[in-house]
Amino acid sequence: MGAYVSNLRSVPSEWASRAYVDAAGHAEKYRRSVAEPEAFWREESACVDWIKPWTKLSDSSFEETDFGIQWFADGTLNVSANCLDRHLTERGDTIAIIWEGDDPSQQRTLTYRDLHQEVCRFANALKMLGTTKGDRVTIYMPMIPEAAVAMLACSRIGAIHSVVFGGFSPEALAGRIQDCDSKLVVTADAGMRGGKQVPLKANVDQALKHCPSVAAVLTVRHVGIDLPMAEGRDHWWHNLRERALPECTPEEMAAEDPLFILYTSGSTGKPKGVLHTTGGYLVWAAMTHHYVFDYRPGEVYWCAADIGWITGHSYVVYGPLANGATQVMFEGVPSYPDHSRFWQIVDRHQVNIFYGAPTALRALMREGDEWVQKTSRSSLRLLGSVGEPINPEAWEWYWRVVGEERCPIVDTWWQTETGAAMITGMPGAVAMKPGSASLPMFGVVPQLVDGDGKVLDDTAEGNLCITQSWPGQMRTVWGDHKRFFQTYFTTYPGKYFTGDGCRRDEDGYYWITGRVDDVINVSGHRMGTAEVESALVAHAKVAEAAVVGMPHEIKGQGIYAYVTLNAGEAASDKVRQELVHWVRHEIGPIATPDVIHFAPALPKTRSGKIMRRILRKIAEGDTSNLGDISTLADPLVVDGLIATKGD
Ligand code: WTA
């Protein structure tokens, strides 16, 4: 561990003097957040305008008997009013969104006043289509301003949005629409990524064959392609927009009213609808955005995440807009038209704060420094990382080549379930260690435990739990409160279990080591191995499948699938391709298996349980130490797998 300590990068002095909190302020705020939560949150929750102020801080227990989570419960507010209306007097003409299309010649800007009007119009259109408070609205959109507009419009009228990433297949979309019974789907004719069209509306049409609950589809014209429109069901946004007034009174919502559902993968079963509520989530998103990115009026902020993921919810839409920030929203990919794209955007819009994922950095790093160096990047002052552990090599590249050793890097660990950043750096307060997400955010109490739940103190490595509730914590799994409790609070009773492994060093810094459950992280996207398995076994030729993660230079983890074919089916490259296409079709391109290993049999215990530990080792190419295989029903299966690897 000494090596890490010698790598410590101290807080640059100009940051220590300019930041909202310096090291002493950070320590004091953290202390108060835990020791005097009432006073702490009284102050910090003022980052949000309340219609009716809260009087009761929280009522949150992780114990089975009185399990339930509530924050600021008797307060009322409206999220869209916080993100828009309250900025109008001082910042109405300030740019809220600078949109940059996939095609570099396409740009749009919207001021806070423009955005307010668009959101009001969109909210009125939602109402025209019969949407009311509590209804679910599925949003399946490219990265265009209307995606944020649709989300904010839902929050304005109290509808619950469920954003589905545009890279998911019609099948995956249908499952997510059905699970929460959406009545309305918002989409676009198509999206553009890397010069290619993504046929969003056509995918919706496919999905809706299985979704009787959907009465209406609202389509934004973006690419400008001709589409079949179903009479009575399908509406063009530009048509409704003409009739929709640019004013709409925001609904007064209780702090614990649902704000959104976002589906995410777990270690078992189908994706879970993570539910976030109004007051606690907004305070958490806005407060963390404020301290972690140290945003100042006039600065340009850019989070490169898609709104289909939680990072896009908290750090493209709700956090920055609640704080009145000016931000870039980018439709495309880092490699199109060439590998300079990110940095060209930084120069064009004079971006000061850039927040991205390690997988993109690794991909760009491979292409060579010249793509970065031919741009100026002199506007950059702060860099962020999210989604997966950043390996020290990528960190150093980010620091040295992108930021020219001038820009602090904030590594932010968090999850869909946690709403916003939980363990994170802060530019003026926390010295950096490459590869460590550093210290807990105010109000977050991490704990490391061993496999038996024994608490590990001081320097230790174990499973990461959080022992106390925080405002942005998810409140339930949509439609399955029991599953919420079972998934997160039963492994280590009385604690929220994150599913991540973690090490704490002698300075109290946290180092996330990756998932310890059956969730894998492919290019920063969460994927349940069970989901890929169930897609594979749904194929007529497949008898059985087991999926594990494998190390991947760019993606962090790749998908390694062991497949046993039905008797009489012969393994071939053709079948392999068929299966790869099948998984893409069932889930989407992000679930494309990297390796399909045809396995005559899978290693199972005598009780029939697949021993994934062994499958992981073989996938990693580490067969020298497979551990105890004596409990296998047929230990020879393992030799068979090792022998057929790479066939
Ligand atoms: C991983 C994304 C290390 C982690 C915000 C977590 C990270 C999962 C980091 C959640 C980080 C996210 N360092 N690992 N800075 N950020 N992770 O729900 O394994 O898409 O459990 O939320 O990503 O992924 P999710």
Short mmCIF file of C-alpha atoms in Angstrom, two decimals, residues 36-439:
data_model
loop_
_atom_site.label_atom_id
_atom_site.label_comp_id
_atom_site.label_asym_id
_atom_site.label_seq_id
_atom_site.Cartn_x
_atom_site.Cartn_y
_atom_site.Cartn_z
CA GLU A 36 -25.50 16.60 14.07
CA PRO A 37 -27.54 15.49 11.06
CA GLU A 38 -30.54 17.66 11.90
CA ALA A 39 -28.53 20.90 11.86
CA PHE A 40 -26.41 19.76 8.92
CA TRP A 41 -29.36 18.92 6.70
CA ARG A 42 -31.29 21.99 7.77
CA GLU A 43 -28.49 23.99 6.15
CA GLU A 44 -27.71 21.80 3.17
CA SER A 45 -31.30 21.10 2.16
CA ALA A 46 -31.65 24.83 1.57
CA CYS A 47 -29.91 24.20 -1.77
CA VAL A 48 -33.46 23.38 -2.85
CA ASP A 49 -36.50 25.68 -2.74
CA TRP A 50 -39.25 24.10 -0.69
CA ILE A 51 -42.88 25.07 -1.09
CA LYS A 52 -43.60 23.89 2.41
CA PRO A 53 -40.45 23.44 4.52
CA TRP A 54 -39.87 20.07 6.16
CA THR A 55 -39.96 19.70 9.90
CA LYS A 56 -39.08 16.04 10.27
CA LEU A 57 -35.62 15.08 9.01
CA SER A 58 -35.81 11.36 8.41
CA ASP A 59 -37.38 8.16 9.48
CA SER A 60 -35.19 5.46 8.11
CA SER A 61 -34.52 2.01 9.33
CA PHE A 62 -32.68 -0.88 7.66
CA GLU A 63 -34.03 -3.34 10.24
CA GLU A 64 -36.65 -5.80 9.14
CA THR A 65 -39.20 -4.87 11.79
CA ASP A 66 -39.67 -1.23 10.91
CA PHE A 67 -37.97 -1.22 7.52
CA GLY A 68 -38.61 1.85 5.39
CA ILE A 69 -36.84 4.99 4.26
CA GLN A 70 -38.12 8.56 4.39
CA TRP A 71 -36.43 11.93 4.28
CA PHE A 72 -37.88 15.42 4.71
CA ALA A 73 -41.25 13.66 4.50
CA ASP A 74 -43.59 16.52 5.41
CA GLY A 75 -41.89 19.02 3.07
CA THR A 76 -43.27 19.81 -0.38
CA LEU A 77 -41.57 21.03 -3.56
CA ASN A 78 -41.46 20.66 -7.30
CA VAL A 79 -38.33 19.42 -9.01
CA SER A 80 -38.78 21.21 -12.35
CA ALA A 81 -39.48 24.50 -10.56
CA ASN A 82 -36.18 24.01 -8.76
CA CYS A 83 -34.34 23.29 -12.00
CA LEU A 84 -35.97 26.10 -14.00
CA ASP A 85 -38.40 28.63 -12.53
CA ARG A 86 -36.22 29.72 -9.66
CA HIS A 87 -33.39 30.63 -12.03
CA LEU A 88 -35.49 32.84 -14.29
CA THR A 89 -35.11 36.16 -12.52
CA GLU A 90 -31.35 36.07 -12.21
CA ARG A 91 -30.35 33.67 -14.91
CA GLY A 92 -33.17 33.54 -17.43
CA ASP A 93 -30.85 34.45 -20.27
CA THR A 94 -28.00 32.24 -19.13
CA ILE A 95 -27.44 29.22 -21.33
CA ALA A 96 -28.63 26.03 -19.68
CA ILE A 97 -27.84 23.53 -22.42
CA ILE A 98 -25.32 23.71 -25.24
CA TRP A 99 -26.25 20.78 -27.41
CA GLU A 100 -23.66 19.26 -29.69
CA GLY A 101 -24.93 16.76 -32.25
CA ASP A 102 -23.32 13.57 -33.36
CA ASP A 103 -22.60 15.49 -36.56
CA PRO A 104 -20.09 18.16 -35.50
CA SER A 105 -21.82 20.80 -37.62
CA GLN A 106 -24.98 20.57 -35.49
CA GLN A 107 -25.36 22.72 -32.41
CA ARG A 108 -28.21 24.25 -30.43
CA THR A 109 -28.32 26.35 -27.32
CA LEU A 110 -31.18 26.79 -24.89
CA THR A 111 -31.26 29.43 -22.18
CA TYR A 112 -32.97 28.74 -18.88
CA ARG A 113 -35.92 30.73 -20.22
CA ASP A 114 -36.08 28.63 -23.40
CA LEU A 115 -35.83 25.44 -21.39
CA HIS A 116 -38.56 26.60 -19.02
CA GLN A 117 -40.90 27.29 -21.92
CA GLU A 118 -40.15 24.00 -23.61
CA VAL A 119 -40.71 22.07 -20.41
CA CYS A 120 -44.02 23.86 -19.81
CA ARG A 121 -45.14 23.10 -23.35
CA PHE A 122 -44.09 19.50 -23.04
CA ALA A 123 -45.89 19.20 -19.70
CA ASN A 124 -49.04 20.57 -21.32
CA ALA A 125 -48.67 18.07 -24.16
CA LEU A 126 -48.36 15.25 -21.63
CA LYS A 127 -51.58 16.48 -20.07
CA MET A 128 -53.31 16.61 -23.48
CA LEU A 129 -52.42 12.96 -23.85
CA GLY A 130 -54.13 12.21 -20.54
CA THR A 131 -51.06 11.95 -18.31
CA THR A 132 -51.67 12.81 -14.67
CA LYS A 133 -49.79 12.72 -11.38
CA GLY A 134 -48.46 9.27 -10.57
CA ASP A 135 -48.70 7.94 -14.15
CA ARG A 136 -45.61 6.26 -15.55
CA VAL A 137 -44.02 7.61 -18.70
CA THR A 138 -41.29 5.65 -20.48
CA ILE A 139 -38.67 7.83 -22.19
CA TYR A 140 -36.59 6.18 -24.94
CA MET A 141 -34.58 8.98 -26.44
CA PRO A 142 -31.28 10.01 -27.96
CA MET A 143 -29.11 12.59 -26.19
CA ILE A 144 -31.02 15.66 -27.36
CA PRO A 145 -32.41 18.52 -25.25
CA GLU A 146 -35.92 17.07 -25.58
CA ALA A 147 -34.81 14.11 -23.48
CA ALA A 148 -34.14 16.43 -20.54
CA VAL A 149 -37.27 18.40 -21.43
CA ALA A 150 -39.40 15.25 -21.24
CA MET A 151 -37.93 14.26 -17.88
CA LEU A 152 -38.45 17.72 -16.42
CA ALA A 153 -41.97 17.89 -17.87
CA CYS A 154 -42.86 14.68 -16.05
CA SER A 155 -41.51 16.07 -12.81
CA ARG A 156 -43.50 19.26 -13.38
CA ILE A 157 -46.84 17.44 -13.41
CA GLY A 158 -45.89 14.68 -10.99
CA ALA A 159 -45.69 11.89 -13.56
CA ILE A 160 -43.03 9.25 -12.88
CA HIS A 161 -40.51 8.84 -15.67
CA SER A 162 -38.69 5.67 -16.56
CA VAL A 163 -35.86 6.39 -18.96
CA VAL A 164 -34.70 3.39 -20.99
CA PHE A 165 -31.27 3.67 -22.61
CA GLY A 166 -31.58 4.03 -26.41
CA GLY A 167 -29.18 1.11 -26.89
CA PHE A 168 -31.63 -1.41 -25.46
CA SER A 169 -33.49 -3.67 -27.87
CA PRO A 170 -37.27 -3.63 -28.41
CA GLU A 171 -37.52 -6.76 -26.23
CA ALA A 172 -35.69 -5.13 -23.34
CA LEU A 173 -37.75 -1.96 -23.78
CA ALA A 174 -41.01 -3.93 -23.75
CA GLY A 175 -40.07 -5.63 -20.47
CA ARG A 176 -39.40 -2.27 -18.84
CA ILE A 177 -42.63 -0.75 -20.14
CA GLN A 178 -44.67 -3.68 -18.90
CA ASP A 179 -43.06 -3.82 -15.49
CA CYS A 180 -44.20 -0.33 -14.57
CA ASP A 181 -47.34 -0.20 -16.75
CA SER A 182 -46.43 2.93 -18.64
CA LYS A 183 -49.32 4.57 -20.42
CA LEU A 184 -47.16 6.80 -22.56
CA VAL A 185 -43.85 6.40 -24.39
CA VAL A 186 -41.77 9.40 -25.42
CA THR A 187 -39.29 8.77 -28.20
CA ALA A 188 -37.64 10.30 -31.28
CA ASP A 189 -37.79 9.28 -34.92
CA ALA A 190 -34.19 8.16 -34.59
CA GLY A 191 -30.95 9.00 -32.84
CA MET A 192 -27.47 9.37 -34.31
CA ARG A 193 -24.38 7.74 -32.89
CA GLY A 194 -21.08 7.70 -34.71
CA GLY A 195 -22.77 8.57 -38.01
CA LYS A 196 -25.25 5.71 -37.75
CA GLN A 197 -28.98 5.95 -37.20
CA VAL A 198 -30.53 4.29 -34.18
CA PRO A 199 -34.14 3.48 -35.16
CA LEU A 200 -35.81 4.47 -31.91
CA LYS A 201 -39.41 4.87 -33.07
CA ALA A 202 -39.26 1.64 -35.06
CA ASN A 203 -38.01 -0.11 -31.91
CA VAL A 204 -40.89 1.36 -29.94
CA ASP A 205 -43.36 0.05 -32.54
CA GLN A 206 -41.84 -3.41 -32.13
CA ALA A 207 -41.94 -3.23 -28.35
CA LEU A 208 -45.53 -2.04 -28.22
CA LYS A 209 -46.76 -5.26 -29.80
CA HIS A 210 -46.34 -6.65 -26.30
CA CYS A 211 -47.45 -3.61 -24.29
CA PRO A 212 -51.22 -3.17 -24.12
CA SER A 213 -50.97 -0.56 -21.35
CA VAL A 214 -49.53 2.06 -23.72
CA ALA A 215 -52.20 4.38 -25.09
CA ALA A 216 -50.01 7.01 -26.70
CA VAL A 217 -46.57 7.57 -28.19
CA LEU A 218 -45.11 11.05 -28.41
CA THR A 219 -42.36 11.29 -31.02
CA VAL A 220 -39.82 14.07 -31.37
CA ARG A 221 -38.61 14.74 -34.91
CA HIS A 222 -34.87 14.76 -34.74
CA VAL A 223 -33.24 13.06 -37.71
CA GLY A 224 -36.14 13.79 -40.05
CA ILE A 225 -37.05 10.37 -41.41
CA ASP A 226 -40.43 9.23 -42.62
CA LEU A 227 -42.25 6.97 -40.23
CA PRO A 228 -45.48 5.08 -40.10
CA MET A 229 -47.66 6.75 -37.46
CA ALA A 230 -50.39 4.67 -35.84
CA GLU A 231 -53.67 6.55 -36.03
CA GLY A 232 -54.97 7.56 -32.61
CA ARG A 233 -51.86 6.33 -30.79
CA ASP A 234 -48.90 8.17 -32.32
CA HIS A 235 -48.37 11.91 -32.03
CA TRP A 236 -45.62 14.18 -33.30
CA TRP A 237 -44.25 16.49 -30.64
CA HIS A 238 -43.99 19.40 -33.10
CA ASN A 239 -47.73 19.15 -33.79
CA LEU A 240 -48.74 19.13 -30.14
CA ARG A 241 -46.19 21.81 -29.39
CA GLU A 242 -48.06 24.29 -31.58
CA ARG A 243 -51.10 23.89 -29.38
CA ALA A 244 -49.30 23.71 -26.03
CA LEU A 245 -48.97 26.86 -23.93
CA PRO A 246 -45.50 27.80 -22.65
CA GLU A 247 -46.79 28.06 -19.10
CA CYS A 248 -47.73 25.30 -16.73
CA THR A 249 -48.09 25.55 -12.97
CA PRO A 250 -45.78 23.08 -11.25
CA GLU A 251 -47.50 20.45 -9.16
CA GLU A 252 -46.82 20.64 -5.43
CA MET A 253 -45.26 17.29 -4.62
CA ALA A 254 -44.61 15.69 -1.25
CA ALA A 255 -40.94 14.97 -0.63
CA GLU A 256 -41.59 11.24 -0.72
CA ASP A 257 -43.69 11.26 -3.90
CA PRO A 258 -41.97 9.18 -6.61
CA LEU A 259 -39.83 11.11 -9.07
CA PHE A 260 -38.53 8.36 -11.33
CA ILE A 261 -37.93 4.69 -11.89
CA LEU A 262 -34.70 3.53 -13.47
CA TYR A 263 -34.16 -0.12 -14.31
CA THR A 264 -30.85 -1.63 -13.35
CA SER A 265 -29.31 -5.07 -13.33
CA GLY A 266 -28.86 -7.11 -10.21
CA SER A 267 -27.29 -10.46 -9.52
CA THR A 268 -30.50 -12.38 -9.97
CA GLY A 269 -33.67 -12.18 -12.00
CA LYS A 270 -34.81 -9.49 -14.35
CA PRO A 271 -33.75 -5.85 -14.00
CA LYS A 272 -35.14 -4.04 -11.00
CA GLY A 273 -37.06 -0.78 -11.18
CA VAL A 274 -35.09 1.40 -8.78
CA LEU A 275 -37.41 4.06 -7.37
CA HIS A 276 -36.19 7.51 -6.36
CA THR A 277 -38.40 10.08 -4.70
CA THR A 278 -38.59 13.84 -4.91
CA GLY A 279 -37.08 15.76 -1.98
CA GLY A 280 -34.20 13.61 -0.77
CA TYR A 281 -33.04 12.78 -4.28
CA LEU A 282 -32.98 16.39 -5.43
CA VAL A 283 -31.11 17.59 -2.35
CA TRP A 284 -28.59 14.77 -2.79
CA ALA A 285 -28.07 15.37 -6.52
CA ALA A 286 -27.78 19.15 -6.14
CA MET A 287 -25.58 19.09 -3.04
CA THR A 288 -23.11 16.54 -4.38
CA HIS A 289 -22.91 18.33 -7.74
CA HIS A 290 -22.15 21.57 -5.92
CA TYR A 291 -19.30 20.24 -3.79
CA VAL A 292 -17.79 17.59 -6.05
CA PHE A 293 -17.61 19.78 -9.16
CA ASP A 294 -17.31 23.04 -7.32
CA TYR A 295 -19.44 24.65 -10.00
CA ARG A 296 -19.39 28.49 -10.24
CA PRO A 297 -21.73 30.66 -12.30
CA GLY A 298 -20.24 31.29 -15.71
CA GLU A 299 -18.40 27.99 -15.90
CA VAL A 300 -19.17 25.37 -18.51
CA TYR A 301 -19.75 21.87 -17.22
CA TRP A 302 -19.95 18.69 -19.25
CA CYS A 303 -20.97 15.24 -18.09
CA ALA A 304 -20.55 12.81 -20.99
CA ALA A 305 -22.98 10.18 -19.65
CA ASP A 306 -26.19 9.21 -21.43
CA ILE A 307 -29.47 10.11 -19.75
CA GLY A 308 -30.35 6.41 -19.97
CA TRP A 309 -28.13 5.80 -16.93
CA ILE A 310 -28.24 7.20 -13.42
CA THR A 311 -25.23 9.43 -14.12
CA GLY A 312 -27.26 11.17 -16.80
CA HIS A 313 -30.17 11.62 -14.41
CA SER A 314 -28.20 13.07 -11.52
CA TYR A 315 -25.34 14.82 -13.31
CA VAL A 316 -26.81 15.86 -16.66
CA VAL A 317 -30.35 16.71 -15.67
CA TYR A 318 -31.15 17.17 -11.99
CA GLY A 319 -27.90 18.17 -10.23
CA PRO A 320 -26.52 20.73 -12.69
CA LEU A 321 -29.90 22.23 -13.60
CA ALA A 322 -30.91 22.58 -9.94
CA ASN A 323 -27.65 24.50 -9.51
CA GLY A 324 -28.27 26.74 -12.53
CA ALA A 325 -25.25 25.44 -14.43
CA THR A 326 -24.40 25.91 -18.10
CA GLN A 327 -23.67 22.53 -19.56
CA VAL A 328 -22.80 20.69 -22.72
CA MET A 329 -25.02 17.82 -23.83
CA PHE A 330 -23.46 15.55 -26.44
CA GLU A 331 -25.34 13.16 -28.68
CA GLY A 332 -22.44 11.23 -30.15
CA VAL A 333 -19.48 9.06 -29.28
CA PRO A 334 -15.83 9.90 -28.42
CA SER A 335 -14.43 8.37 -31.60
CA TYR A 336 -16.54 10.12 -34.25
CA PRO A 337 -15.65 11.66 -36.63
CA ASP A 338 -12.25 11.04 -35.03
CA HIS A 339 -10.57 10.38 -31.71
CA SER A 340 -10.20 14.09 -30.96
CA ARG A 341 -13.93 14.65 -30.65
CA PHE A 342 -14.19 15.03 -26.88
CA TRP A 343 -11.36 17.54 -26.77
CA GLN A 344 -12.64 19.43 -29.81
CA ILE A 345 -15.92 19.88 -27.96
CA VAL A 346 -14.00 21.04 -24.90
CA ASP A 347 -12.30 23.72 -27.00
CA ARG A 348 -15.36 24.73 -28.98
CA HIS A 349 -17.50 25.33 -25.91
CA GLN A 350 -14.68 26.24 -23.54
CA VAL A 351 -15.56 23.45 -21.12
CA ASN A 352 -14.16 23.94 -17.61
CA ILE A 353 -15.34 20.76 -15.93
CA PHE A 354 -15.39 17.40 -17.70
CA TYR A 355 -16.90 14.23 -16.20
CA GLY A 356 -16.51 10.92 -18.04
CA ALA A 357 -16.01 7.18 -17.75
CA PRO A 358 -12.73 5.24 -17.57
CA THR A 359 -13.77 2.98 -20.45
CA ALA A 360 -13.81 5.96 -22.83
CA LEU A 361 -10.45 7.12 -21.51
CA ARG A 362 -8.90 3.71 -22.04
CA ALA A 363 -10.25 3.55 -25.58
CA LEU A 364 -8.86 7.02 -26.37
CA MET A 365 -5.57 6.34 -24.63
CA ARG A 366 -4.98 3.44 -27.00
CA GLU A 367 -5.30 5.72 -30.01
CA GLY A 368 -2.31 7.81 -28.99
CA ASP A 369 -1.67 11.16 -27.32
CA GLU A 370 -1.64 13.16 -30.54
CA TRP A 371 -5.47 13.15 -30.73
CA VAL A 372 -5.50 14.97 -27.42
CA GLN A 373 -2.46 17.11 -27.97
CA LYS A 374 -3.71 18.68 -31.16
CA THR A 375 -6.40 20.41 -29.09
CA SER A 376 -5.82 23.19 -26.58
CA ARG A 377 -7.98 22.16 -23.57
CA SER A 378 -6.76 25.29 -21.80
CA SER A 379 -10.29 25.92 -20.48
CA LEU A 380 -10.29 22.68 -18.44
CA ARG A 381 -9.87 23.04 -14.71
CA LEU A 382 -11.41 19.90 -13.24
CA LEU A 383 -11.86 16.31 -14.42
CA GLY A 384 -14.16 13.60 -13.08
CA SER A 385 -14.44 9.84 -13.38
CA VAL A 386 -17.40 7.54 -12.79
CA GLY A 387 -18.87 4.14 -13.50
CA GLU A 388 -16.09 1.70 -12.74
CA PRO A 389 -12.75 1.60 -11.01
CA ILE A 390 -10.24 3.78 -12.88
CA ASN A 391 -7.00 1.86 -13.26
CA PRO A 392 -3.92 3.88 -12.26
CA GLU A 393 -2.62 3.82 -15.85
CA ALA A 394 -5.78 5.49 -17.20
CA TRP A 395 -5.75 7.88 -14.24
CA GLU A 396 -2.19 8.97 -14.99
CA TRP A 397 -3.06 9.49 -18.65
CA TYR A 398 -6.12 11.55 -17.75
CA TRP A 399 -4.02 13.60 -15.34
CA ARG A 400 -0.94 14.06 -17.50
CA VAL A 401 -2.20 14.13 -21.10
CA VAL A 402 -5.77 15.42 -20.84
CA GLY A 403 -5.41 17.71 -17.82
CA GLU A 404 -1.72 18.55 -18.27
CA GLU A 405 -1.14 18.05 -14.54
CA ARG A 406 -3.24 21.12 -13.87
CA CYS A 407 -6.71 19.69 -13.27
CA PRO A 408 -7.64 17.74 -10.16
CA ILE A 409 -9.45 14.46 -10.87
CA VAL A 410 -12.51 13.60 -8.79
CA ASP A 411 -13.16 9.87 -8.81
CA THR A 412 -16.79 9.37 -7.79
CA TRP A 413 -18.04 5.99 -6.59
CA TRP A 414 -21.77 5.49 -6.48
CA GLN A 415 -24.65 3.43 -7.86
CA THR A 416 -28.09 3.71 -9.41
CA GLU A 417 -29.39 2.82 -5.96
CA THR A 418 -27.47 5.58 -4.17
CA GLY A 419 -28.81 8.41 -6.34
CA ALA A 420 -25.54 10.35 -6.48
CA ALA A 421 -21.89 10.36 -5.39
CA MET A 422 -21.13 8.47 -2.15
CA ILE A 423 -17.36 8.06 -1.98
CA THR A 424 -15.61 10.80 -3.85
CA GLY A 425 -12.86 13.30 -4.16
CA MET A 426 -13.42 17.03 -3.80
CA PRO A 427 -11.07 19.29 -5.70
CA GLY A 428 -10.14 21.81 -3.01
CA ALA A 429 -10.30 19.48 -0.05
CA VAL A 430 -9.21 15.93 -0.70
CA ALA A 431 -5.69 14.99 -1.83
CA MET A 432 -5.83 12.49 -4.68
CA LYS A 433 -4.58 8.95 -4.93
CA PRO A 434 -4.82 7.52 -8.45
CA GLY A 435 -7.33 4.67 -8.42
CA SER A 436 -9.01 5.53 -5.13
CA ALA A 437 -12.47 7.10 -4.94
CA SER A 438 -11.08 8.59 -1.70
CA LEU A 439 -13.43 9.67 1.09
#
